[in-house]
Amino acid sequence: GQQLNQSPQSMFIQEGEDVSMNCTSSSIFNTWLWYKQDPGEGPVLLIALYKAGELTSNGRLTAQFGITRKDSFLNISASIPSDVGIYFCAGRSNTNAGKSTFGDGTTLTVKP
Amino acid sequence: DGGITQSPKYLFRKEGQNVTLSCEQNLNHDAMYWYRQDPGQGLRLIYYSQIVNDFQKGDIAEGYSVSREKKESFPLTVTSAQKNPTAFYLCASTGDSTYNEQFFGPGTRLTVL
C-alpha cells in the first residue's frame, strides 16, 4: 500500500526560529494536505495543495507540492509558543477511493 | 456552524463490553472515515464509507463494526473482540467536490479498564 515518510519525527526549537518539515512517498498523490493536532483534539487542516509545484501560504505557514508529486514540505516562519503540536502530512490519490494516507507526524516543541 | 461532532469526549468501559462511538456531520459530505490514534503514532484507518448504506474495511478493521444508515451519521462499535481497544478515535468526512479536503471531529478517548 501507499506509505508516507515524514521527517523529522520531532523538533525542539527556540521561539522565533523557522521550522521545516517534509514528507516523501513512493507513490504519486493528487492532493497534499497538512494538519496540526493539539493534544487531545482532532487534526485541523492548515494547508491544502492540489497542483504539482504549487506553493501556498497561510500566515506564517508555507507549503509546497513537489514537482514529482511524491513529496511536500511545510515551513513555519518565526515560530511562537502556540505552534507547539503535532503536524501531519497526508496524501490523497484519485485512485484510492478518496482515502488519505498519513505520515506519522512531526512533534514540534517551541521553547520561549 | 457546519462541522463534525463526536461524543462523548471521554469514554470508560469494562473489558468485554461493546461500546459505540458517535460521529455526526452537518457538512453534507458523502464520505466518512474512522481512524485510530495511539500515543506518539499517526492515524490508522479502521473503516470508511463513501455513500449511505455502504462501507469498507480499512487497515485495522478487526474487532470493529460500523453502520451508515444516514448520510449524517457514521457510528463505530468497538467490540469485545478488539484486543487492545484503549485509544483515541477520530472521525472524519470528505466532500465530493474537486477540492475534497478531509475534516476531522474532536475525537473520543476510549479507555477500557
PDB file of C-alpha atoms in Angstrom, chain A residues 33 35 37 40-43 45 48 50 88 92 97-100 102-104, chain B residues 9 33 35 37 42-43 45 48 50 88 90 94 99-102 104-106:
ATOM      1  CA  LEU A  33      -2.689  18.161   2.973  1.00  0.00           C
ATOM      2  CA  TYR A  35      -2.701  19.256   9.502  1.00  0.00           C
ATOM      3  CA  GLN A  37      -3.100  18.440  16.057  1.00  0.00           C
ATOM      4  CA  GLY A  40      -6.464  15.600  22.898  1.00  0.00           C
ATOM      5  CA  GLU A  41      -8.011  17.263  19.847  1.00  0.00           C
ATOM      6  CA  GLY A  42      -8.704  16.334  16.255  1.00  0.00           C
ATOM      7  CA  PRO A  43      -6.312  17.437  13.491  1.00  0.00           C
ATOM      8  CA  LEU A  45      -6.386  21.425   8.292  1.00  0.00           C
ATOM      9  CA  ALA A  48      -4.221  22.017   1.016  1.00  0.00           C
ATOM     10  CA  TYR A  50      -3.722  20.498  -5.491  1.00  0.00           C
ATOM     11  CA  PHE A  88       0.766  15.617   9.944  1.00  0.00           C
ATOM     12  CA  ARG A  92      -4.656  11.684  -1.449  1.00  0.00           C
ATOM     13  CA  ALA A  97     -11.305   5.669  -3.123  1.00  0.00           C
ATOM     14  CA  GLY A  98     -10.637   9.137  -1.741  1.00  0.00           C
ATOM     15  CA  LYS A  99      -8.715   7.791   1.218  1.00  0.00           C
ATOM     16  CA  SER A 100      -5.865   9.769   2.697  1.00  0.00           C
ATOM     17  CA  PHE A 102      -0.990   9.942   6.669  1.00  0.00           C
ATOM     18  CA  GLY A 103       2.565  10.457   7.769  1.00  0.00           C
ATOM     19  CA  ASP A 104       3.464   9.558  11.351  1.00  0.00           C
TER      20      ASP A 104
ATOM     21  CA  LYS B   9     -15.202  13.162  24.568  1.00  0.00           C
ATOM     22  CA  TYR B  33     -13.986   7.742   7.979  1.00  0.00           C
ATOM     23  CA  TYR B  35      -9.281   6.426  12.449  1.00  0.00           C
ATOM     24  CA  GLN B  37      -4.568   7.006  17.022  1.00  0.00           C
ATOM     25  CA  GLY B  42      -0.062   8.511  13.275  1.00  0.00           C
ATOM     26  CA  LEU B  43      -3.591   7.759  12.142  1.00  0.00           C
ATOM     27  CA  LEU B  45      -7.845   3.777   9.108  1.00  0.00           C
ATOM     28  CA  TYR B  48     -14.721   4.207   5.720  1.00  0.00           C
ATOM     29  CA  GLN B  50     -18.281   6.617   0.592  1.00  0.00           C
ATOM     30  CA  PHE B  88      -8.022   7.974  20.692  1.00  0.00           C
ATOM     31  CA  LEU B  90     -11.120  10.203  15.249  1.00  0.00           C
ATOM     32  CA  THR B  94     -14.872  14.496   2.917  1.00  0.00           C
ATOM     33  CA  TYR B  99     -11.260  20.351  -3.585  1.00  0.00           C
ATOM     34  CA  ASN B 100     -12.245  17.470  -1.332  1.00  0.00           C
ATOM     35  CA  GLU B 101     -10.337  18.172   1.842  1.00  0.00           C
ATOM     36  CA  GLN B 102     -10.801  15.861   4.794  1.00  0.00           C
ATOM     37  CA  PHE B 104     -11.845  15.830  11.465  1.00  0.00           C
ATOM     38  CA  GLY B 105     -14.020  15.728  14.542  1.00  0.00           C
ATOM     39  CA  PRO B 106     -12.635  16.470  18.022  1.00  0.00           C
TER      40      PRO B 106
END
